[in-house]
Amino acid sequence: MSGLWQKAMALVRAFWRQLAKFGVVGGVAFVIDSAIFLALITGPMEDSHVKSRLIAGAVATLFSWIGNRYWTFRHQRTPTRVRELVMFIIMNLIGMGIQAACVFISFYGLGLTSATASFVSGNIIGLGFAMCFRFVAYKLWVFTGESGSLAPEAAQHDAADPRR
């Protein structure tokens, strides 16, 4: 077990800046997602918690792609934005599915039909599972470019950054 812990800590040390940036983008996306979700399930879509979960997730996903592409994973952007966006959308659809499944299980399986129960199941429990999936998916399948694939002005900016 300590070998696994040491490997995990080595990964955290290697990616701590990227993890922090991912966390900031994710935190802002969480606020966007949560605000929209709560507004929908306590207002015009109070009888459609799962659909509300998906709509809120779609808006937050757009914000997340922009933030992650241009800040978190800027050194790993691919030269083809379309491929990257398609892969990002696919991975986020899986993540949204994870969150929606948690709401579905809570709402229909466990009979927890309050807005609070749906919020906790989708935006706390489901988001935790989806966040872990997304970080790994972004690293492995979405932002797969090399530092050399950056635009010249971005490469110059990064070369001048003394924190690197």
mmCIF file of C-alpha atoms in Angstrom:
data_model
loop_
_atom_site.group_PDB
_atom_site.id
_atom_site.type_symbol
_atom_site.label_atom_id
_atom_site.label_comp_id
_atom_site.label_asym_id
_atom_site.label_seq_id
_atom_site.Cartn_x
_atom_site.Cartn_y
_atom_site.Cartn_z
ATOM 1 C CA MET A 1 0.000 0.000 0.000
ATOM 2 C CA SER A 2 2.830 2.431 0.753
ATOM 3 C CA GLY A 3 4.242 1.847 -2.756
ATOM 4 C CA LEU A 4 0.917 2.893 -4.257
ATOM 5 C CA TRP A 5 0.800 5.938 -1.977
ATOM 6 C CA GLN A 6 4.353 6.921 -2.990
ATOM 7 C CA LYS A 7 3.456 6.630 -6.679
ATOM 8 C CA ALA A 8 0.354 8.747 -6.156
ATOM 9 C CA MET A 9 2.344 11.427 -4.321
ATOM 10 C CA ALA A 10 4.993 11.424 -7.069
ATOM 11 C CA LEU A 11 2.238 12.049 -9.622
ATOM 12 C CA VAL A 12 0.800 14.892 -7.526
ATOM 13 C CA ARG A 13 4.255 16.497 -7.247
ATOM 14 C CA ALA A 14 4.792 16.166 -10.993
ATOM 15 C CA PHE A 15 1.425 17.677 -11.893
ATOM 16 C CA TRP A 16 0.662 19.991 -8.962
ATOM 17 C CA ARG A 17 0.467 23.204 -11.034
ATOM 18 C CA GLN A 18 -1.684 21.527 -13.616
ATOM 19 C CA LEU A 19 -3.879 20.002 -10.912
ATOM 20 C CA ALA A 20 -4.251 23.421 -9.276
ATOM 21 C CA LYS A 21 -5.237 25.064 -12.561
ATOM 22 C CA PHE A 22 -7.630 22.187 -13.303
ATOM 23 C CA GLY A 23 -9.118 22.781 -9.853
ATOM 24 C CA VAL A 24 -9.594 26.510 -10.438
ATOM 25 C CA VAL A 25 -11.246 25.983 -13.829
ATOM 26 C CA GLY A 26 -13.326 23.200 -12.315
ATOM 27 C CA GLY A 27 -14.287 25.374 -9.343
ATOM 28 C CA VAL A 28 -15.579 28.156 -11.566
ATOM 29 C CA ALA A 29 -17.344 25.605 -13.791
ATOM 30 C CA PHE A 30 -18.875 24.121 -10.609
ATOM 31 C CA VAL A 31 -20.304 27.510 -9.641
ATOM 32 C CA ILE A 32 -21.704 28.013 -13.158
ATOM 33 C CA ASP A 33 -23.075 24.463 -13.241
ATOM 34 C CA SER A 34 -24.568 24.632 -9.735
ATOM 35 C CA ALA A 35 -26.199 28.014 -10.247
ATOM 36 C CA ILE A 36 -27.871 26.936 -13.480
ATOM 37 C CA PHE A 37 -28.893 23.546 -12.072
ATOM 38 C CA LEU A 38 -30.437 25.029 -8.930
ATOM 39 C CA ALA A 39 -32.168 27.767 -10.912
ATOM 40 C CA LEU A 40 -33.720 25.161 -13.215
ATOM 41 C CA ILE A 41 -34.830 22.614 -10.598
ATOM 42 C CA THR A 42 -36.326 25.270 -8.341
ATOM 43 C CA GLY A 43 -37.921 27.179 -11.222
ATOM 44 C CA PRO A 44 -38.975 26.366 -14.766
ATOM 45 C CA MET A 45 -37.841 22.712 -14.737
ATOM 46 C CA GLU A 46 -38.752 21.633 -11.206
ATOM 47 C CA ASP A 47 -40.142 18.334 -12.529
ATOM 48 C CA SER A 48 -37.145 17.605 -14.779
ATOM 49 C CA HIS A 49 -34.130 17.147 -12.524
ATOM 50 C CA VAL A 50 -32.174 14.895 -14.907
ATOM 51 C CA LYS A 51 -32.709 17.206 -17.905
ATOM 52 C CA SER A 52 -31.738 20.159 -15.737
ATOM 53 C CA ARG A 53 -28.550 18.333 -14.765
ATOM 54 C CA LEU A 54 -27.675 17.847 -18.435
ATOM 55 C CA ILE A 55 -28.392 21.467 -19.449
ATOM 56 C CA ALA A 56 -26.322 22.873 -16.603
ATOM 57 C CA GLY A 57 -23.522 20.463 -17.455
ATOM 58 C CA ALA A 58 -23.504 21.533 -21.099
ATOM 59 C CA VAL A 59 -23.054 25.215 -20.243
ATOM 60 C CA ALA A 60 -20.326 24.459 -17.709
ATOM 61 C CA THR A 61 -18.601 22.207 -20.259
ATOM 62 C CA LEU A 62 -18.206 25.041 -22.748
ATOM 63 C CA PHE A 63 -16.605 27.217 -20.089
ATOM 64 C CA SER A 64 -14.401 24.320 -18.993
ATOM 65 C CA TRP A 65 -13.088 23.623 -22.503
ATOM 66 C CA ILE A 66 -12.026 27.227 -22.942
ATOM 67 C CA GLY A 67 -10.372 27.391 -19.510
ATOM 68 C CA ASN A 68 -8.621 24.059 -19.787
ATOM 69 C CA ARG A 69 -7.494 24.545 -23.388
ATOM 70 C CA TYR A 70 -6.056 28.004 -22.935
ATOM 71 C CA TRP A 71 -4.788 27.754 -19.366
ATOM 72 C CA THR A 72 -4.589 24.333 -17.688
ATOM 73 C CA PHE A 73 -3.392 22.246 -20.627
ATOM 74 C CA ARG A 74 -1.986 25.022 -22.824
ATOM 75 C CA HIS A 75 1.301 23.113 -23.224
ATOM 76 C CA GLN A 76 -0.547 20.062 -24.468
ATOM 77 C CA ARG A 77 -2.981 21.611 -26.919
ATOM 78 C CA THR A 78 -3.315 19.769 -30.170
ATOM 79 C CA PRO A 79 -2.891 21.586 -33.467
ATOM 80 C CA THR A 80 -6.374 20.462 -34.533
ATOM 81 C CA ARG A 81 -8.950 22.250 -32.409
ATOM 82 C CA VAL A 82 -11.838 20.328 -33.941
ATOM 83 C CA ARG A 83 -10.437 16.924 -32.888
ATOM 84 C CA GLU A 84 -9.631 18.277 -29.448
ATOM 85 C CA LEU A 85 -13.098 19.796 -29.015
ATOM 86 C CA VAL A 86 -14.817 16.612 -30.205
ATOM 87 C CA MET A 87 -12.777 14.504 -27.765
ATOM 88 C CA PHE A 88 -13.432 17.048 -24.990
ATOM 89 C CA ILE A 89 -17.168 16.892 -25.656
ATOM 90 C CA ILE A 90 -17.131 13.085 -25.696
ATOM 91 C CA MET A 91 -15.258 12.917 -22.379
ATOM 92 C CA ASN A 92 -17.581 15.511 -20.867
ATOM 93 C CA LEU A 93 -20.652 13.664 -22.095
ATOM 94 C CA ILE A 94 -19.335 10.633 -20.231
ATOM 95 C CA GLY A 95 -18.717 12.849 -17.177
ATOM 96 C CA MET A 96 -22.198 14.347 -17.459
ATOM 97 C CA GLY A 97 -23.563 10.828 -17.752
ATOM 98 C CA ILE A 98 -21.815 9.915 -14.509
ATOM 99 C CA GLN A 99 -23.413 12.922 -12.787
ATOM 100 C CA ALA A 100 -26.837 12.330 -14.332
ATOM 101 C CA ALA A 101 -26.671 8.654 -13.317
ATOM 102 C CA CYS A 102 -26.092 9.732 -9.718
ATOM 103 C CA VAL A 103 -29.178 11.990 -9.886
ATOM 104 C CA PHE A 104 -31.157 9.185 -11.556
ATOM 105 C CA ILE A 105 -30.213 6.672 -8.854
ATOM 106 C CA SER A 106 -30.970 9.151 -6.085
ATOM 107 C CA PHE A 107 -34.233 10.453 -7.573
ATOM 108 C CA TYR A 108 -35.758 7.284 -9.032
ATOM 109 C CA GLY A 109 -33.901 4.491 -7.241
ATOM 110 C CA LEU A 110 -33.740 5.860 -3.723
ATOM 111 C CA GLY A 111 -36.823 8.099 -3.907
ATOM 112 C CA LEU A 112 -34.902 11.194 -2.793
ATOM 113 C CA THR A 113 -36.860 13.762 -4.795
ATOM 114 C CA SER A 114 -35.954 17.052 -3.127
ATOM 115 C CA ALA A 115 -33.846 19.681 -4.841
ATOM 116 C CA THR A 116 -31.244 19.282 -2.094
ATOM 117 C CA ALA A 117 -30.967 15.520 -2.656
ATOM 118 C CA SER A 118 -30.595 15.999 -6.411
ATOM 119 C CA PHE A 119 -27.995 18.715 -5.875
ATOM 120 C CA VAL A 120 -25.942 16.536 -3.510
ATOM 121 C CA SER A 121 -26.167 13.454 -5.711
ATOM 122 C CA GLY A 122 -25.350 15.301 -8.946
ATOM 123 C CA ASN A 123 -23.121 18.175 -7.906
ATOM 124 C CA ILE A 124 -21.242 16.622 -5.002
ATOM 125 C CA ILE A 125 -21.126 12.844 -5.369
ATOM 126 C CA GLY A 126 -21.474 12.681 -9.152
ATOM 127 C CA LEU A 127 -19.127 15.581 -9.714
ATOM 128 C CA GLY A 128 -16.455 13.913 -7.591
ATOM 129 C CA PHE A 129 -16.553 10.773 -9.723
ATOM 130 C CA ALA A 130 -16.782 12.764 -12.958
ATOM 131 C CA MET A 131 -13.890 15.061 -11.982
ATOM 132 C CA CYS A 132 -11.511 12.137 -11.481
ATOM 133 C CA PHE A 133 -12.569 10.651 -14.799
ATOM 134 C CA ARG A 134 -12.208 13.981 -16.643
ATOM 135 C CA PHE A 135 -8.691 14.798 -15.443
ATOM 136 C CA VAL A 136 -7.402 11.397 -16.524
ATOM 137 C CA ALA A 137 -9.342 11.543 -19.806
ATOM 138 C CA TYR A 138 -8.035 15.036 -20.633
ATOM 139 C CA LYS A 139 -4.441 13.934 -19.994
ATOM 140 C CA LEU A 140 -4.746 10.688 -21.978
ATOM 141 C CA TRP A 141 -7.134 11.460 -24.835
ATOM 142 C CA VAL A 142 -7.923 15.160 -25.219
ATOM 143 C CA PHE A 143 -4.917 17.408 -24.713
ATOM 144 C CA THR A 144 -2.306 15.133 -26.267
ATOM 145 C CA GLY A 145 -0.103 17.668 -28.077
ATOM 146 C CA GLU A 146 3.460 18.557 -27.238
ATOM 147 C CA SER A 147 4.843 21.915 -26.106
ATOM 148 C CA GLY A 148 6.161 22.363 -29.634
ATOM 149 C CA SER A 149 2.627 22.494 -30.987
ATOM 150 C CA LEU A 150 1.930 25.817 -29.281
ATOM 151 C CA ALA A 151 1.498 28.958 -31.276
ATOM 152 C CA PRO A 152 4.781 30.946 -31.460
ATOM 153 C CA GLU A 153 3.491 33.761 -29.219
ATOM 154 C CA ALA A 154 2.392 31.280 -26.537
ATOM 155 C CA ALA A 155 5.753 29.495 -26.685
ATOM 156 C CA GLN A 156 7.581 32.828 -26.296
ATOM 157 C CA HIS A 157 5.384 33.771 -23.320
ATOM 158 C CA ASP A 158 6.077 30.430 -21.647
ATOM 159 C CA ALA A 159 9.815 30.639 -22.332
ATOM 160 C CA ALA A 160 9.879 34.048 -20.628
ATOM 161 C CA ASP A 161 7.982 32.730 -17.589
ATOM 162 C CA PRO A 162 10.574 32.326 -14.803
ATOM 163 C CA ARG A 163 8.334 29.902 -12.887
ATOM 164 C CA ARG A 164 8.906 27.212 -15.542
#
